[in-house]
mmCIF file of C-alpha atoms and ligand atoms in Angstrom:
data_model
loop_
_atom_site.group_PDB
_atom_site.id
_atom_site.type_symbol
_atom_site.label_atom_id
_atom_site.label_comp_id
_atom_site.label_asym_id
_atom_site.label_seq_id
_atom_site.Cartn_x
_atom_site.Cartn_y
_atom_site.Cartn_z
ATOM 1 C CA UNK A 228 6.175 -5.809 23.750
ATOM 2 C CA UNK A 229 5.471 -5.926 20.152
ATOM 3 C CA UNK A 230 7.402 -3.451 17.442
ATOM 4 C CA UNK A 231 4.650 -1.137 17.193
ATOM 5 C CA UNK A 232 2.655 -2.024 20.279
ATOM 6 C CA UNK A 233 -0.440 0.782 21.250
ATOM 7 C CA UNK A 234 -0.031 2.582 17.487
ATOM 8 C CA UNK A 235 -3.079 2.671 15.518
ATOM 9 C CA UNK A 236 -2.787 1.413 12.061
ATOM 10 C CA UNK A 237 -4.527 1.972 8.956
ATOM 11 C CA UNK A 238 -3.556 -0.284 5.665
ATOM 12 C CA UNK A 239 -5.758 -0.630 2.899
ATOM 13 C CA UNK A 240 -6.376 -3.322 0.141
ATOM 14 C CA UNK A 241 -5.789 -5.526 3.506
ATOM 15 C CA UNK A 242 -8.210 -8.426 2.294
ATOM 16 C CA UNK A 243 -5.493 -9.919 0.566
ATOM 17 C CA UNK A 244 -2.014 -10.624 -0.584
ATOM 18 C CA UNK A 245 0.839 -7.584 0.578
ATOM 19 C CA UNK A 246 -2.041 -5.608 2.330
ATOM 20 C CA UNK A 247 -2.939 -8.264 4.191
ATOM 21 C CA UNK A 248 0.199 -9.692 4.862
ATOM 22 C CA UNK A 249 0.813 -6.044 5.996
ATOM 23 C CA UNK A 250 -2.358 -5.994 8.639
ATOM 24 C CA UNK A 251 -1.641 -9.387 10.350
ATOM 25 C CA UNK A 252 2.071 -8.224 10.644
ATOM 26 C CA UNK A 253 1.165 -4.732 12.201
ATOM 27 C CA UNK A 254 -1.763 -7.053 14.386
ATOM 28 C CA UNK A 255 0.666 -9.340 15.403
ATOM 29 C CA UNK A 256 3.605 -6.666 16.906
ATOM 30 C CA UNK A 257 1.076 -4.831 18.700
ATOM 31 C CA UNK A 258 -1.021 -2.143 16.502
ATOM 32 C CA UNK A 259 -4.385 -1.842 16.784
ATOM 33 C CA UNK A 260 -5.209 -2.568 12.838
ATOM 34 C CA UNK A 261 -7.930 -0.723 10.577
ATOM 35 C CA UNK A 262 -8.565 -2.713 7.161
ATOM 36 C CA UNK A 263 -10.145 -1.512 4.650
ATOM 37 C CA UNK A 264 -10.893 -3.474 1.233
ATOM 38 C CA UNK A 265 -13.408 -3.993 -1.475
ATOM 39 C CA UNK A 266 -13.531 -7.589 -0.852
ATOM 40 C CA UNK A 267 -15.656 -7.581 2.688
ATOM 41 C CA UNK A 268 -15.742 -11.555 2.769
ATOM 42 C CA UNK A 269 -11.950 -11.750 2.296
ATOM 43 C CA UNK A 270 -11.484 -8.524 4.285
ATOM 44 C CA UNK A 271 -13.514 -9.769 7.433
ATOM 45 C CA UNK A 272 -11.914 -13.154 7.510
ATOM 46 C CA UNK A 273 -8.250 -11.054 7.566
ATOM 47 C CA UNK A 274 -9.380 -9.321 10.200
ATOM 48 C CA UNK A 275 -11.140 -12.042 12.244
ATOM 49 C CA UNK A 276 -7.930 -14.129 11.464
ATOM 50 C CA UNK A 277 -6.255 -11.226 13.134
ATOM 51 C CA UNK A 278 -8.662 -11.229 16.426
ATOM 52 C CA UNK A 279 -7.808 -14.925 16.796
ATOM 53 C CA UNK A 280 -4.917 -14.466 17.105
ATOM 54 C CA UNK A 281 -5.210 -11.887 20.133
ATOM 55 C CA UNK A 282 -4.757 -8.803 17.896
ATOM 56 C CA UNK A 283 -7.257 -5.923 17.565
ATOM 57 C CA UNK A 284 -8.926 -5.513 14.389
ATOM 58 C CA UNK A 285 -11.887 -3.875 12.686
ATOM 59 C CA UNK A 286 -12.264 -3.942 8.874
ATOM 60 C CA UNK A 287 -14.401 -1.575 6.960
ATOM 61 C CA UNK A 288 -15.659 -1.756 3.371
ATOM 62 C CA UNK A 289 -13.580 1.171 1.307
ATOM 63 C CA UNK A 290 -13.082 2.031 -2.693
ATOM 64 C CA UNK A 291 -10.016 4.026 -2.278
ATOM 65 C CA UNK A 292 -11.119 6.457 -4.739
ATOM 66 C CA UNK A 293 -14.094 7.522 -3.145
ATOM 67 C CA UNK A 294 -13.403 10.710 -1.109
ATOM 68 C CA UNK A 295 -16.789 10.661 0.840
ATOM 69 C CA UNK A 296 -15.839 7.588 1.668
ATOM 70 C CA UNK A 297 -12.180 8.493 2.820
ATOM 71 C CA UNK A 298 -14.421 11.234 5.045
ATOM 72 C CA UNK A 299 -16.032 8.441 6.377
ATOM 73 C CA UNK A 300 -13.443 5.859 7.545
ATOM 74 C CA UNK A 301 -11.390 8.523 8.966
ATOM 75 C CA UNK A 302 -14.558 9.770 11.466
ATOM 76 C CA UNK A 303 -14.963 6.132 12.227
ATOM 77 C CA UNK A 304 -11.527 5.403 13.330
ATOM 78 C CA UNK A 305 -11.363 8.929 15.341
ATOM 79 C CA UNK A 306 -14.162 7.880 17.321
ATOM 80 C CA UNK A 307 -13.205 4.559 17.673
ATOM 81 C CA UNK A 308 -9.462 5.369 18.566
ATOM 82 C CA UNK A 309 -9.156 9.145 18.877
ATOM 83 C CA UNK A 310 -5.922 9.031 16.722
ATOM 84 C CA UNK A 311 -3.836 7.454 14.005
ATOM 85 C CA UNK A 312 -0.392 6.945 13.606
ATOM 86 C CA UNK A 313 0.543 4.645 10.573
ATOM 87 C CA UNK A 314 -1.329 4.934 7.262
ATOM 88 C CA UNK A 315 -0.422 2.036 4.919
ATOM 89 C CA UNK A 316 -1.743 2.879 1.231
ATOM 90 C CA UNK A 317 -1.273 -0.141 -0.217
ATOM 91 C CA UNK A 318 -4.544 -0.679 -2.843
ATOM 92 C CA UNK A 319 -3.480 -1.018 -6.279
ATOM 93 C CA UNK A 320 -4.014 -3.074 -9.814
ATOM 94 C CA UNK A 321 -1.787 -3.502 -12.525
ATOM 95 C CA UNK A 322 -3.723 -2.932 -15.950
ATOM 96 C CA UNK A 323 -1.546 -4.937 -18.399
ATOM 97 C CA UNK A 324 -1.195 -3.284 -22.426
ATOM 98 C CA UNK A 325 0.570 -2.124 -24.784
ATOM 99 C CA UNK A 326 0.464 1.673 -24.820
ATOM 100 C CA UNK A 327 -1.545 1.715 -28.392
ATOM 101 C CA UNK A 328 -4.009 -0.903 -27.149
ATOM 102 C CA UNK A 329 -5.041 0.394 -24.073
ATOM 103 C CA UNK A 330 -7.638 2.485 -23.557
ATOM 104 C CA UNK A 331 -8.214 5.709 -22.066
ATOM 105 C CA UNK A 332 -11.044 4.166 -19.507
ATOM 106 C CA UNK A 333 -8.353 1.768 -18.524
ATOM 107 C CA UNK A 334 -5.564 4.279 -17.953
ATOM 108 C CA UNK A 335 -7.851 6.303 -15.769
ATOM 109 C CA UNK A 336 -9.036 3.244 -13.540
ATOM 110 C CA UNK A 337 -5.501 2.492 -12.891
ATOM 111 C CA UNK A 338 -4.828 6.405 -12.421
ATOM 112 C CA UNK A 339 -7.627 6.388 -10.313
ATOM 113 C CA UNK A 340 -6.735 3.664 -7.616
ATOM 114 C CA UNK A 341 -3.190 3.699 -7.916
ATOM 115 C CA UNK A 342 -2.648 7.750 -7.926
ATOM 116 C CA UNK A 343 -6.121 9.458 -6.319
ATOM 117 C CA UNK A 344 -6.303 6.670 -3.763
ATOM 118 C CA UNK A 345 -2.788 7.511 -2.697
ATOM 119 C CA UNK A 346 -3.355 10.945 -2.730
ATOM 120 C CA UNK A 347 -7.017 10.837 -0.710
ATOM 121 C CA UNK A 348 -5.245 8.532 2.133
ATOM 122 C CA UNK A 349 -2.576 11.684 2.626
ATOM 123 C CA UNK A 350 -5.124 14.279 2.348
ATOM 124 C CA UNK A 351 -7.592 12.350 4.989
ATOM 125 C CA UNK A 352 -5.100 10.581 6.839
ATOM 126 C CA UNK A 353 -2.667 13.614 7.500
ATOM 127 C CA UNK A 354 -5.180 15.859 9.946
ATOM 128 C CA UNK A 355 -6.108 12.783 12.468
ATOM 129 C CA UNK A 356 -2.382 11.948 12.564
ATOM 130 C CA UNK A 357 -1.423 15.356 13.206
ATOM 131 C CA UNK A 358 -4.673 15.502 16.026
ATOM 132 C CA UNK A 359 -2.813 15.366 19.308
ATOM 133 C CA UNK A 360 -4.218 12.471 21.777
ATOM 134 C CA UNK A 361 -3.602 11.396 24.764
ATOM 135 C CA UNK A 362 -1.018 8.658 24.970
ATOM 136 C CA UNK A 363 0.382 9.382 21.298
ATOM 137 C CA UNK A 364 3.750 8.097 20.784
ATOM 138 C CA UNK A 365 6.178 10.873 20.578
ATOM 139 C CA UNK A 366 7.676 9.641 17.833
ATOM 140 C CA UNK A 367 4.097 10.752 15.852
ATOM 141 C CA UNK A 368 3.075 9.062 12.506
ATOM 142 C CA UNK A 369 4.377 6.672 10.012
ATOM 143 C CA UNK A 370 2.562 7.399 6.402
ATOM 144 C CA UNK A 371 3.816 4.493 3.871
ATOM 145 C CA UNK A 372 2.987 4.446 0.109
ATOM 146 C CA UNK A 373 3.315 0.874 -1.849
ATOM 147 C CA UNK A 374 5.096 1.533 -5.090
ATOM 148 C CA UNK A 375 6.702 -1.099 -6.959
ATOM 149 C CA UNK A 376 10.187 -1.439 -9.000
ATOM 150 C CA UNK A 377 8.207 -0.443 -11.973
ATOM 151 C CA UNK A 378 8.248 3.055 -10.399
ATOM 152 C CA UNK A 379 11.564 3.252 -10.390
ATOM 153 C CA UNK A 380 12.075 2.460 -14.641
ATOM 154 C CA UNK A 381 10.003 1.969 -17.369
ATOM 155 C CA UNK A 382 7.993 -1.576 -18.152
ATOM 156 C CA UNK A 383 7.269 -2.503 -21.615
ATOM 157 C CA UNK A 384 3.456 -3.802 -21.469
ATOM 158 C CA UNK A 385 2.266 -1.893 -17.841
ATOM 159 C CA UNK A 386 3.397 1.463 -18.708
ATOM 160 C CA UNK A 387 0.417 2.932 -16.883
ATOM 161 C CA UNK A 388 1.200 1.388 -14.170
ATOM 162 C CA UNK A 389 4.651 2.072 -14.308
ATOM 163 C CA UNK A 390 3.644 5.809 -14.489
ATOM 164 C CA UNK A 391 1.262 5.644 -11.709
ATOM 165 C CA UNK A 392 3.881 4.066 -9.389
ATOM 166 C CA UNK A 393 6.534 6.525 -10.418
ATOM 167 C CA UNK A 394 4.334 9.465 -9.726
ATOM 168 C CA UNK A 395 3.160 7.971 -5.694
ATOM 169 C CA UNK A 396 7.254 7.717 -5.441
ATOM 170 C CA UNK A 397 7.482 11.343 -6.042
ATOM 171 C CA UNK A 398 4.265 12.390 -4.506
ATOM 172 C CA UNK A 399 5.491 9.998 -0.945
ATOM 173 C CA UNK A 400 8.647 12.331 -0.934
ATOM 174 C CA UNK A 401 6.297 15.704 -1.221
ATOM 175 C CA UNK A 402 4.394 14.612 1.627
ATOM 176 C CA UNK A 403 7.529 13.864 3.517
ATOM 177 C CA UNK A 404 8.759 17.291 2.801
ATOM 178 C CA UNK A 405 5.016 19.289 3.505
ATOM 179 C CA UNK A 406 4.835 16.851 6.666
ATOM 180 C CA UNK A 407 8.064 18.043 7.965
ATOM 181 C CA UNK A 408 7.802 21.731 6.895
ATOM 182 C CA UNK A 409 4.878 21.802 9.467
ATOM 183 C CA UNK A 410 6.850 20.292 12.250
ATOM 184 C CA UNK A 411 4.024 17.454 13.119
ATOM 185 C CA UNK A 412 6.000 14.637 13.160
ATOM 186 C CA UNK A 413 4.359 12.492 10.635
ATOM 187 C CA UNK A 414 7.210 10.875 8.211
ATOM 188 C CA UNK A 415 6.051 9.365 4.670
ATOM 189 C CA UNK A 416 8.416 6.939 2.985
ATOM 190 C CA UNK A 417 7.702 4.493 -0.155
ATOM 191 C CA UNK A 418 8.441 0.810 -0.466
ATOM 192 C CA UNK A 419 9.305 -0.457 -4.062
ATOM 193 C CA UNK A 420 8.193 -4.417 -4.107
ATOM 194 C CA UNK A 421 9.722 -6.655 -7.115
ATOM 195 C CA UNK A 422 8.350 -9.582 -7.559
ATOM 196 C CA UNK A 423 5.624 -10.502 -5.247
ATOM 197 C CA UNK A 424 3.344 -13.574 -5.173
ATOM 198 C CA UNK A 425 -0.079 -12.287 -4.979
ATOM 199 C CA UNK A 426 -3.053 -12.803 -7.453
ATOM 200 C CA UNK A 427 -2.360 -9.680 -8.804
ATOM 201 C CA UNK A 428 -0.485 -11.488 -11.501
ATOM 202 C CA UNK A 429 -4.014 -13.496 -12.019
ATOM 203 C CA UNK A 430 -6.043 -10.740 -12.193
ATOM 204 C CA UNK A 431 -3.718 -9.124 -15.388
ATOM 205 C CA UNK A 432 -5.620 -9.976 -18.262
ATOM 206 C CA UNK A 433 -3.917 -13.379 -19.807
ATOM 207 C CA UNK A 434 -3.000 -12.321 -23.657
ATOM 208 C CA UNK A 435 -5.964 -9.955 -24.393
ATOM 209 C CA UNK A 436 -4.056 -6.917 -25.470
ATOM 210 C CA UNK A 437 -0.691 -8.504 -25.846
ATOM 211 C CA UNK A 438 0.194 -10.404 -28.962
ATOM 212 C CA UNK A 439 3.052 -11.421 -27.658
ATOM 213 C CA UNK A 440 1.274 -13.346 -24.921
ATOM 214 C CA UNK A 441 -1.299 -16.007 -25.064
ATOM 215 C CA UNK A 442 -1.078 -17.764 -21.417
ATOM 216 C CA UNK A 443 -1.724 -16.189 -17.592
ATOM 217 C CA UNK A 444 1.373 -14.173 -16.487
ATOM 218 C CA UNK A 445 3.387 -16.939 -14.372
ATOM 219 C CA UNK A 446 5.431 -14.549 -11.530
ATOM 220 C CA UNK A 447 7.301 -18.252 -10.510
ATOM 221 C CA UNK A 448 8.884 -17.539 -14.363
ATOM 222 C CA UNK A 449 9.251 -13.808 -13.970
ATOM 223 C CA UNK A 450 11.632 -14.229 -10.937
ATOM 224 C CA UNK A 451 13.488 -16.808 -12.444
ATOM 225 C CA UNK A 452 14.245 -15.242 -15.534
ATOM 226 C CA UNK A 453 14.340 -11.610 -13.945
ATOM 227 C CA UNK A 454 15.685 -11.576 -10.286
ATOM 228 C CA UNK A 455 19.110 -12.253 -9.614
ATOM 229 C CA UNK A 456 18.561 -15.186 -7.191
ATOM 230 C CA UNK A 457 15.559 -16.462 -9.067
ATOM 231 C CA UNK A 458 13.347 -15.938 -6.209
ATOM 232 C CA UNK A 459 9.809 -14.737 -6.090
ATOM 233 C CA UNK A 460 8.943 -12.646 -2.756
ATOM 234 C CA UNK A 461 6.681 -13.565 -0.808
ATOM 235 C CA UNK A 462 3.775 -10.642 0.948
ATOM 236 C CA UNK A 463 5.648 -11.187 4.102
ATOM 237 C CA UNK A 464 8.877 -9.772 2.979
ATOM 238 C CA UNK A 465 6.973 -6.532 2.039
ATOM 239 C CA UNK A 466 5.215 -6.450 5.204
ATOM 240 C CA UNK A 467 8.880 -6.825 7.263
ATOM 241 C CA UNK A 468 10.023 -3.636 5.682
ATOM 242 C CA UNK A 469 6.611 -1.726 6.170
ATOM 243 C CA UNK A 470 7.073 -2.971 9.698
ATOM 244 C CA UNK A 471 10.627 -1.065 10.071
ATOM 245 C CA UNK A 472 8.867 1.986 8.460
ATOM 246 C CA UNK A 473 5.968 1.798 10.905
ATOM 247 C CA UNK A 474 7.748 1.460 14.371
ATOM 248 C CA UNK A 475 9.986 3.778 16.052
ATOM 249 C CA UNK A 476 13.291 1.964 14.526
ATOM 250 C CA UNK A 477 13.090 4.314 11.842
ATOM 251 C CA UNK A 478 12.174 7.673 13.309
ATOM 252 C CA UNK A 479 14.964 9.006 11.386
ATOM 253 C CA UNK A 480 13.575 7.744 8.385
ATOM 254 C CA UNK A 481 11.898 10.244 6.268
ATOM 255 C CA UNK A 482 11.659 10.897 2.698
ATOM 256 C CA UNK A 483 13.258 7.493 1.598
ATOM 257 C CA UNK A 484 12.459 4.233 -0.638
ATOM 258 C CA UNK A 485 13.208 1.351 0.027
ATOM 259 C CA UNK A 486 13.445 -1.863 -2.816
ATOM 260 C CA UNK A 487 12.204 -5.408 -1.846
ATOM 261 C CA UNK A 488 13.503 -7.285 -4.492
ATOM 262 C CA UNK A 489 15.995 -9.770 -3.835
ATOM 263 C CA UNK A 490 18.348 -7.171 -6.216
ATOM 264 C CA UNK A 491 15.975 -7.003 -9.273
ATOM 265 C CA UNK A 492 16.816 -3.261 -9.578
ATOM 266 C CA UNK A 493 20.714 -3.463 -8.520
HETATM 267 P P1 NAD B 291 -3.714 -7.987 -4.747
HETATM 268 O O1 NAD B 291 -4.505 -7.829 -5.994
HETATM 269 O O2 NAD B 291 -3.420 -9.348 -4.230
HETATM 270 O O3 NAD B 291 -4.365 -7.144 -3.567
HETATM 271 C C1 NAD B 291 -4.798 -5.813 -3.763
HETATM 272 C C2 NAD B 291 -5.968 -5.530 -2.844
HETATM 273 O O4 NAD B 291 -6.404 -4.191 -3.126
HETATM 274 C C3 NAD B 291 -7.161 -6.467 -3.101
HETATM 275 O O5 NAD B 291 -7.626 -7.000 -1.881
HETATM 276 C C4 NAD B 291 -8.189 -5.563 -3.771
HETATM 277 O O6 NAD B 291 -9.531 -5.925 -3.469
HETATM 278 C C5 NAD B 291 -7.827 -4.204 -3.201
HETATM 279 N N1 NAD B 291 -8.295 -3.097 -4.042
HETATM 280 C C6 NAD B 291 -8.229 -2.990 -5.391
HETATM 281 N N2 NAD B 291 -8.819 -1.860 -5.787
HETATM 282 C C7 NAD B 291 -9.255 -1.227 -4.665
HETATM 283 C C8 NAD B 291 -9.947 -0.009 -4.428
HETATM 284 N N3 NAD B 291 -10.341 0.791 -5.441
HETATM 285 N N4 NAD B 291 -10.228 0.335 -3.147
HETATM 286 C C9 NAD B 291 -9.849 -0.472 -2.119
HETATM 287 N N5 NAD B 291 -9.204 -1.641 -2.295
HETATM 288 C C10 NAD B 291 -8.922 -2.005 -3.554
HETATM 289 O O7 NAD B 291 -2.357 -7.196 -5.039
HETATM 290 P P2 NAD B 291 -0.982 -7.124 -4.224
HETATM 291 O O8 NAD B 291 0.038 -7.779 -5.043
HETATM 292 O O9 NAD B 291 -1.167 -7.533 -2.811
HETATM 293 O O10 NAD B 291 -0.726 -5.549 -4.339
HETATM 294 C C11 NAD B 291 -0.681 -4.667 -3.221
HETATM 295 C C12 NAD B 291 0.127 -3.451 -3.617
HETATM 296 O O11 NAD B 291 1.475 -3.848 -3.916
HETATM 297 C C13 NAD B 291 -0.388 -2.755 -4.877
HETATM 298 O O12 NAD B 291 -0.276 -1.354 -4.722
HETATM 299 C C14 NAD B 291 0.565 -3.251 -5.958
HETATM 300 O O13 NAD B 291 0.659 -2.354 -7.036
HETATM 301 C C15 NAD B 291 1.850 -3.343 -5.166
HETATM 302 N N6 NAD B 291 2.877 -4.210 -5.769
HETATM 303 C C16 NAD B 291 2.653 -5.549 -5.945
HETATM 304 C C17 NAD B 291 3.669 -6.334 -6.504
HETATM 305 C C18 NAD B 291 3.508 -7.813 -6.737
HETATM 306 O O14 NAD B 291 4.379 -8.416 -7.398
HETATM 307 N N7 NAD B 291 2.454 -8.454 -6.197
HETATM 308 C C19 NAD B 291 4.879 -5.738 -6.872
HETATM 309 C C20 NAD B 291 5.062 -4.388 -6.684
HETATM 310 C C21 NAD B 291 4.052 -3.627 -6.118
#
């Protein structure tokens, strides 16, 4: 029987890299996996990879910071599954500048995904995981916000993002505490990742706003120069620890953080 065998999962940005990684993990141990995305080609082969595989999978086209839309994906999976028990918000970009050369339309794009997605998947998420169904698992729901280490200090060059992932630390802990002050059983916990490989290190814009930088950022360099082992993560290792958070393992789990890093931040 798999880790979270029966739950219903949500987790989006599941097209690719960590959000992926995440939905194939949760598919694989048993959940019956919503993904959501922008990117419906990569988003529909996750999910199909999933099926193949024997899992259960649907994936649904979703901009995070569309609340209509939140309305929307949330009536879907209630009539689909009737419930929901883990909510992975895991869509987010990294906009990489100096503080005086970025601009405001950048800082709110960033805000926008990384902070008012976050915030729309507790809002919409929170009354169909309190909704009691038949067969829900006593333990009740798993919400899980994807941080990063740079929410945990400041970083010289993404200190938007830094902020953004700071405040969905803080704002995972609130929803731990309002969750629990209503007695419904949902916990909400944060994962900090270090250094990941994904292409969101491709998508950073190579040099454009950073003197100091002419060539793509290389994340093979980063961990080598930064981590204390020299070793990039890989999605996987992110997805292990959203597994823990997810399943029963941790029903005493509430509130917390936990740092995938290979000791980056120790
Ligand atoms: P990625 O760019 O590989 O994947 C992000 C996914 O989110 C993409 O599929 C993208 O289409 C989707 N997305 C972007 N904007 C969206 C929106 N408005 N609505 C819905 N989906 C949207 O990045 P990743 O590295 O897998 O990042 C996943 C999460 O992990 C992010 O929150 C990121 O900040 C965090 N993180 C990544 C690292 C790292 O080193 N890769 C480190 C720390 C934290």
């Amino acid at each position: 029987m798999g880790q979270v065998q029966g739950k219903v999962a949500l987790v989006t940005g599941a097209a690719a890299g960590i959000g992926a990684a995440i939905a194939t993990t949760l598919g694989r141990e048993g959940a019956r996996v919503v993904l959501t995305d922008l990117d419906d080609a990569r988003g529909e082969a996750t999910a199909g990879a999933i099926r193949a595989a024997g899992g259960d999978a649907l994936y649904l086209h979703q901009d995070v910071t569309d609340e209509a839309r939140w309305q929307d994906v949330m009536a879907e999976i209630e009539s689909r599954h009737g419930r929901l028990d883990v909510l992975v918000a895991n869509a987010g970009i990294a906009i990489i500048a100096p503080i005086i050369g970025m601009s405001l339309a950048d800082w709110r794009r960033q805000t926008a995904v990384n902070i008012d997605g976050v915030f729309l998947s507790a809002k919409h998420g929170i009354p169909l995981m309190r909704k009691p169904g038949a067969g829900k698992p006593a333990s009740g729901g798993s919400i899980v916000m994807i941080s990063s280490v740079a929410g945990l200090r400041g970083s010289a060059g993404l200190a938007g993002y830094s902020a953004t992932k700071g405040a969905v630390r803080l704002f995972a802990k609130s929803v731990a505490l309002e969750c629990a002050g209503a007695r419904d059983g949902i916990r909400c916990n944060s994962i900090h990742p270090g250094i990941i490989e994904t292409a969101i290190w491709e998508k950073m814009p190579a040099g454009a706003n950073d003197a100091r930088r002419n060539a793509p950022l290389d994340p093979r360099a980063i961990a080598e120069a930064t981590v204390p082992t020299g070793q990039l993560g890989t999605p996987q290792d992110v997805a292990n620890a959203v597994l823990f958070l997810a399943s029963d393992a941790s029903s005493y789990v509430n509130g917390s953080e936990i740092v995938v890093d290979a000791g980056l931040m120790a």
